[in-house]
Coordinates of C-alpha atoms in Angstrom, one line a residue:
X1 CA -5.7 0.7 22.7
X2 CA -7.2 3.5 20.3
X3 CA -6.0 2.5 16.9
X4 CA -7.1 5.7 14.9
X5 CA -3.7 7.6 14.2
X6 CA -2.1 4.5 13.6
X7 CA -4.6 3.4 11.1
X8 CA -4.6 7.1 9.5
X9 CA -0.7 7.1 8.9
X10 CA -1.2 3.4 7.2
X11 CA -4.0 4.9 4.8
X12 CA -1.8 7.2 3.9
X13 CA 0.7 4.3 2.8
X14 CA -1.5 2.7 0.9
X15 CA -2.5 5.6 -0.8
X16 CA 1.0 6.2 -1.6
X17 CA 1.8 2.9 -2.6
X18 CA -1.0 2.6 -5.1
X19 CA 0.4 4.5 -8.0
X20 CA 2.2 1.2 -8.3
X21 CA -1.2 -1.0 -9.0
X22 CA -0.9 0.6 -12.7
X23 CA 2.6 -1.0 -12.8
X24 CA 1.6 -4.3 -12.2
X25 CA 1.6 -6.5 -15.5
X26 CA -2.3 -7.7 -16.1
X27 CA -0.6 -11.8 -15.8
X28 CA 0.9 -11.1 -12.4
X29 CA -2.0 -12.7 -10.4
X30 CA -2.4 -15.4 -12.9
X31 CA 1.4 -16.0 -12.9
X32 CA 1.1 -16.1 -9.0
X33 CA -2.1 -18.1 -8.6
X34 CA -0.6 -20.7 -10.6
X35 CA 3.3 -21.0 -9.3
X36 CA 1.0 -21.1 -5.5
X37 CA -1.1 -23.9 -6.2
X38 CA 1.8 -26.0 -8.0
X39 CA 3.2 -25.6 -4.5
X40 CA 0.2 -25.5 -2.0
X41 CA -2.3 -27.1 -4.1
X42 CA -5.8 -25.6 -4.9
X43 CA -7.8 -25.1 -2.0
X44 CA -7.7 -20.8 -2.6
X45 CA -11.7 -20.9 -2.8
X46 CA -12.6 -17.1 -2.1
X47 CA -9.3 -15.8 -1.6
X48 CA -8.3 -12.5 -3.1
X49 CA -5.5 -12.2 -5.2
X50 CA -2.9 -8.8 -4.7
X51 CA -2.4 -6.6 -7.0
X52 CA 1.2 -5.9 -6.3
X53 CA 3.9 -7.7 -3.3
X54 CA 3.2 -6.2 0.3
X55 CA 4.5 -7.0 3.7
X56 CA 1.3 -5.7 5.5
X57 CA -2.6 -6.1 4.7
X58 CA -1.9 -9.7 5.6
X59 CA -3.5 -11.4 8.1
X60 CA -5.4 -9.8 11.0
X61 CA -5.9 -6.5 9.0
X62 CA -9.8 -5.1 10.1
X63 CA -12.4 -3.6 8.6
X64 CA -15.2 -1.8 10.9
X65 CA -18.5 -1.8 8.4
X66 CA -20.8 0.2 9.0
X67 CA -23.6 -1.4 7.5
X68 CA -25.2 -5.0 6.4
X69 CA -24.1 -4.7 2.6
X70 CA -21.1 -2.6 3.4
X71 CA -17.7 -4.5 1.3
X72 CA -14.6 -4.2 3.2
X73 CA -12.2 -1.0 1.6
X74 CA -10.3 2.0 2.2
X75 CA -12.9 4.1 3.9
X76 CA -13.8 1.1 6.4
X77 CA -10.1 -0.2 6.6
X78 CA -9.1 0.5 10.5
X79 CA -5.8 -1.2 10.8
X80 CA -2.9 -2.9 9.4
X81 CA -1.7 -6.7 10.4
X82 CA 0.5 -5.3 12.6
X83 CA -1.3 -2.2 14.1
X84 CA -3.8 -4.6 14.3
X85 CA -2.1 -6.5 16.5
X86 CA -0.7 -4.0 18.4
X87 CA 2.7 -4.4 17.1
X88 CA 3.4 -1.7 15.2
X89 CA 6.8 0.6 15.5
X90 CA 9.6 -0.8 17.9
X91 CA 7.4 -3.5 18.9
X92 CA 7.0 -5.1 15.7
X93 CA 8.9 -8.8 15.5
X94 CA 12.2 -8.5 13.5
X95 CA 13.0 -12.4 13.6
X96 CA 12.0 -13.9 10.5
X97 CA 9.9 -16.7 12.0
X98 CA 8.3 -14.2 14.5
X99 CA 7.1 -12.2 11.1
X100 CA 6.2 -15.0 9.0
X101 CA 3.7 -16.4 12.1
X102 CA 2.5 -12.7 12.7
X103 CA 4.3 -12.4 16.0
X104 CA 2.8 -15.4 17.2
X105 CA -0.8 -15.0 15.6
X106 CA -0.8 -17.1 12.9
X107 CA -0.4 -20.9 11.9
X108 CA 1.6 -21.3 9.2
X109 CA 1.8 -24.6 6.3
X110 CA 5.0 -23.9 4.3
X111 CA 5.3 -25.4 0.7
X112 CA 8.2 -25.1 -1.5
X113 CA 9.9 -22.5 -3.8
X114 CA 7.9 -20.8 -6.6
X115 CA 9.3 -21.8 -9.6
X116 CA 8.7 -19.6 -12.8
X117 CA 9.6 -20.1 -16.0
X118 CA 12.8 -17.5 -17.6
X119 CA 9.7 -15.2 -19.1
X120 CA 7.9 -15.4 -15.6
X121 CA 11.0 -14.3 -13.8
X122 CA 12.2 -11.5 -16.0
X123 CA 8.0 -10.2 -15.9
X124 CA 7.5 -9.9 -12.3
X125 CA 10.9 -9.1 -11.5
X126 CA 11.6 -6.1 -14.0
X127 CA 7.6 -5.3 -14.2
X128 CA 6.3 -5.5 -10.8
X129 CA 9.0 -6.1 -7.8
X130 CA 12.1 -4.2 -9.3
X131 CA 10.6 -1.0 -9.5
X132 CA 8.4 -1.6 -5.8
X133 CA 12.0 -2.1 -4.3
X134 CA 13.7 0.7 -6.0
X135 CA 11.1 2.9 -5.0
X136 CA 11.9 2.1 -1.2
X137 CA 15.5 2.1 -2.0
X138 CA 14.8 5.7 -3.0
X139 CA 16.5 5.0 -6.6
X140 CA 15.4 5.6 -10.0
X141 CA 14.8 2.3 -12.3
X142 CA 15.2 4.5 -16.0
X143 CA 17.7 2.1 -17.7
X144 CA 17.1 -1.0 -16.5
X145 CA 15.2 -3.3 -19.1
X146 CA 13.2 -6.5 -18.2
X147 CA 12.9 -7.3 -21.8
X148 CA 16.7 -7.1 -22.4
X149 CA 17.3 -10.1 -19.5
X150 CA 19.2 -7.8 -17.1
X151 CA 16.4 -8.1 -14.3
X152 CA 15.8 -11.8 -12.8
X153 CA 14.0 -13.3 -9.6
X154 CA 14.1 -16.0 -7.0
X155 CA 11.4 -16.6 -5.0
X156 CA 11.2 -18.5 -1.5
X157 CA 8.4 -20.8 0.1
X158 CA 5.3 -20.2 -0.5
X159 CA 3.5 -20.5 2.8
X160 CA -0.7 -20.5 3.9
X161 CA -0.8 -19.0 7.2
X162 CA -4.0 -18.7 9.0
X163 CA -4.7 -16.4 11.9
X164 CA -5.7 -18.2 15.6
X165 CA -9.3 -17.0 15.6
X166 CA -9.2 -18.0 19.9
X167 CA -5.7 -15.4 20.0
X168 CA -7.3 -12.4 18.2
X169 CA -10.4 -12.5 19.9
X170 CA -9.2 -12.7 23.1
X171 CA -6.5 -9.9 22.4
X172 CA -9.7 -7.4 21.0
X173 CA -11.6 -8.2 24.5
X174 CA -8.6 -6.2 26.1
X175 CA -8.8 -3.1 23.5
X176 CA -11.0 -0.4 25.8
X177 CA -14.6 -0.7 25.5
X178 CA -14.5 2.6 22.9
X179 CA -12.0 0.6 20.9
X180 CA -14.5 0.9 17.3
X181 CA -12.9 -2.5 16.3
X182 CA -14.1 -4.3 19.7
X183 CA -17.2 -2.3 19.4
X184 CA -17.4 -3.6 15.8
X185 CA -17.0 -7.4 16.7
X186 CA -20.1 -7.1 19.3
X187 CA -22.2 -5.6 17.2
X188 CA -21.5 -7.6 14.3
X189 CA -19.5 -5.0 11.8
X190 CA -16.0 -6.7 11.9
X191 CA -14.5 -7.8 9.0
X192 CA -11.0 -9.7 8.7
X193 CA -8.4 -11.2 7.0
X194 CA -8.6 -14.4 8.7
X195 CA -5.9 -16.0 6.1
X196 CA -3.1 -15.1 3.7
X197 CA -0.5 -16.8 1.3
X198 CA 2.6 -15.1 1.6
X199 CA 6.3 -15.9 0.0
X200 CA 9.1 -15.6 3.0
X201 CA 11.8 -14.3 1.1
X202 CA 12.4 -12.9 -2.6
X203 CA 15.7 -11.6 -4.3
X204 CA 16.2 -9.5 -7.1
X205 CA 19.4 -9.5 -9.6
X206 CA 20.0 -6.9 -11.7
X207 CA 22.8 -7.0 -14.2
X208 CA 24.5 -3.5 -14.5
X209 CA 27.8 -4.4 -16.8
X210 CA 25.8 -3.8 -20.2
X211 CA 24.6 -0.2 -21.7
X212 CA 22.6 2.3 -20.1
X213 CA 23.5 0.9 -16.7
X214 CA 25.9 3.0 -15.2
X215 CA 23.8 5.2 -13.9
X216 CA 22.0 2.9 -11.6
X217 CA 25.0 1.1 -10.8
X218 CA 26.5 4.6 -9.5
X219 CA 22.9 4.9 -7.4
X220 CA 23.2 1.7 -6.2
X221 CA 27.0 1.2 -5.0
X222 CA 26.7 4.0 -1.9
X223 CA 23.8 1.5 -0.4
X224 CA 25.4 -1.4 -0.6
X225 CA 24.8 -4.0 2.5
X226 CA 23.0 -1.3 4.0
X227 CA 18.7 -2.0 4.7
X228 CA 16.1 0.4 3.8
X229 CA 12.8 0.6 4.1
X230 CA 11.0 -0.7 7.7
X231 CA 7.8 -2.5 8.7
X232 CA 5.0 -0.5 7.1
X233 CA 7.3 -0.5 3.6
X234 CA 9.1 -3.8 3.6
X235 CA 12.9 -4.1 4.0
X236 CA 15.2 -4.3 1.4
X237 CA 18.9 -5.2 1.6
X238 CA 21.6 -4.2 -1.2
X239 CA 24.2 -6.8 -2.1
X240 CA 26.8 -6.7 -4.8
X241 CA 28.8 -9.8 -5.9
X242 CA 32.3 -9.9 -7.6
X243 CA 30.5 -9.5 -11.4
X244 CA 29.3 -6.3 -10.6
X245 CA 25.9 -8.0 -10.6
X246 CA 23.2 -5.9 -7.5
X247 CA 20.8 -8.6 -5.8
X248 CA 18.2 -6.7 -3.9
X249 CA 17.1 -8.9 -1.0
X250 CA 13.9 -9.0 1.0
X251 CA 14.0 -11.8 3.9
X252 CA 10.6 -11.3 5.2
X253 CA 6.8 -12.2 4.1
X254 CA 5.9 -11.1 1.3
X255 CA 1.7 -11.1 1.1
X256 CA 0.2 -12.1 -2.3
X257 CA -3.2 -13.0 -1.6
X258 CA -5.4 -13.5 1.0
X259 CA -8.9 -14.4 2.7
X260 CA -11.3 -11.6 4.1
X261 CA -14.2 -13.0 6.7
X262 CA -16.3 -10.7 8.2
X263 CA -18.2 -11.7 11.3
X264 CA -22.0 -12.9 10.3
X265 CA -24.7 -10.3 11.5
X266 CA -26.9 -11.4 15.0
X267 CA -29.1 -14.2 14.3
X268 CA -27.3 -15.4 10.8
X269 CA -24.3 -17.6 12.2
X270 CA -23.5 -20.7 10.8
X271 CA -24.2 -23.7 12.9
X272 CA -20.5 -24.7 14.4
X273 CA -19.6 -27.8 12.5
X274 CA -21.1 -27.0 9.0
X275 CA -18.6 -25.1 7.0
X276 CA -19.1 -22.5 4.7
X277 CA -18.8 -24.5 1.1
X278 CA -17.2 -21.6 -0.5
X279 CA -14.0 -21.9 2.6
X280 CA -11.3 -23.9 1.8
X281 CA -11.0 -26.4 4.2
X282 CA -8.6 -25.7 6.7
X283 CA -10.1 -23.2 7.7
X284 CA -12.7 -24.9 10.1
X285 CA -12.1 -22.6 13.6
X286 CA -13.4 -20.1 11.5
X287 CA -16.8 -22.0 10.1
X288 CA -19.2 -19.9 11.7
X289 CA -17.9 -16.3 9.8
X290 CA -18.5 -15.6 6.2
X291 CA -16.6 -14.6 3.1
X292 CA -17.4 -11.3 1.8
X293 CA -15.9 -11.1 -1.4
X294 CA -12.6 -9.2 -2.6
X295 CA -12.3 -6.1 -1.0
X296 CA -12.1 -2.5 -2.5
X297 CA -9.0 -1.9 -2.1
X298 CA -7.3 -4.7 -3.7
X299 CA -3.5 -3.8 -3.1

């Protein structure tokens, strides 16, 4: 199944989406490396840390390189977890388990809750996830102050889910013999994400009773229990409780960091059965590919 225009309109996603990297507070990946490991531990050898919250990049997104040294990025990027897959549009899985394992891709090792601290919560959630949300909400965020404790957060499990290297090579062998990604894996030029850490649900509240509010709170009440937003953009659901208080909900994976392997060049495999030191360790079906580093486009 060609890939191209599907891999074109996600580029164009990501391009849009990255005017929010210079939102991002400089902490956020620290704040997020360290709330993952108190959950999942510390075996995150060579995985790359987001830049901001996506629900696509994750696992089974591909990389055609064209050359030895080549790093995996936006110019090489072919598809999207879910393109990648072949499950993009009306065929992409709408039950939350079928997401979180990738449509059936992906093992997945849940954890518990992140816990932040008060500081932690109002940081990500007024700094980094309220105004990712709002954008796909279509609303403005003027008004709305993370420092002033109006904005708080609540993170789900934290899960590690790892992509069933046996499933995604045998679903490439059926992409035509043109497909460049199958023509990539033969030749050697495949690069992966072979393994992410993603949070399965996230929920933002957002205290509208005090000054400056109204005007978001006027924005917000038409799109009440109504969704927005849809697989390429994440989905975000608007709640309102008896206070007056808006919770912004998202009840799928949420990818915030993950593991790019890219299929050794002919003649350079690892030996089956002597892992790669840098991968962490359960990742052994995929001993014999390599790490190659954070990619270019770092999300």
């Amino acid at each position: 199944m060609p890939l191209t225009a599907q891999c074109a309109k996600l580029l164009v996603l990501a391009l849009a989406s990255g005017a929010l990297l210079e939102a991002a507070p400089k902490d956020y990946a620290k704040i997020m490396q360290a709330a993952i490991r108190r959950s999942l531990g510390n075996d995150f050898r060579e995985y790359e840390w987001m830049s901001y919250p996506t629900n696509n990049f994750g696992v089974a997104t591909m990389y055609v390189l064209s050359k030895e040294k080549e790093k995996p990025g936006d110019g090489n990027q072919w598809c999207a977890t879910y393109t990648c897959l072949g499950l993009e549009g009306k065929r992409a899985p709408t039950d939350a388990a079928a997401r979180l394992t990738a449509g059936g891709f992906a093992d997945v090792g849940t954890g518990g809750p992140l816990v932040l601290s008060d500081d932690q919560s109002r940081t990500l959630a007024g700094e980094v996830f309220l105004p990712r949300l709002l954008n796909i909400l279509g609303v403005s965020i003027e008004g709305v102050s993370a420092s002033s404790g109006q904005v708080s957060i609540r993170l789900g499990n934290v899960s590690r889910r790892i992509l069933k290297k046996q499933a995604i090579l045998t679903y490439l062998e059926t992409l035509p013999a043109s497909s460049p990604v199958r023509k990539g894996l033969a030749e050697h030029r495949l690069a992966m994400v072979v393994a992410d850490a993603v949070i399965d649900s996230l929920e933002v509240d957002i205290e509208t009773r005090g000054n400056g509010t109204a005007d978001l709170a006027a924005r917000l009440a038409p799109l009440v229990n109504r969704i927005a937003g849809g697989p390429s953009t994440m989905q975000v659901q608007v709640k309102r409780d008896q206070s007056g208080k808006y919770r912004l909900v998202v009840g799928e994976p949420v990818v915030i960091a993950r593991l790019t392997l890219r299929r050794p060049l002919a003649g350079r495999e690892v030996t089956p059965g002597e892992r790669t030191p840098q991968l962490p360790s359960d990742l052994q079906e995929w001993n014999t590919w390599v790490p190659v580093g954070a990619t270019q486009n770092a999300r």
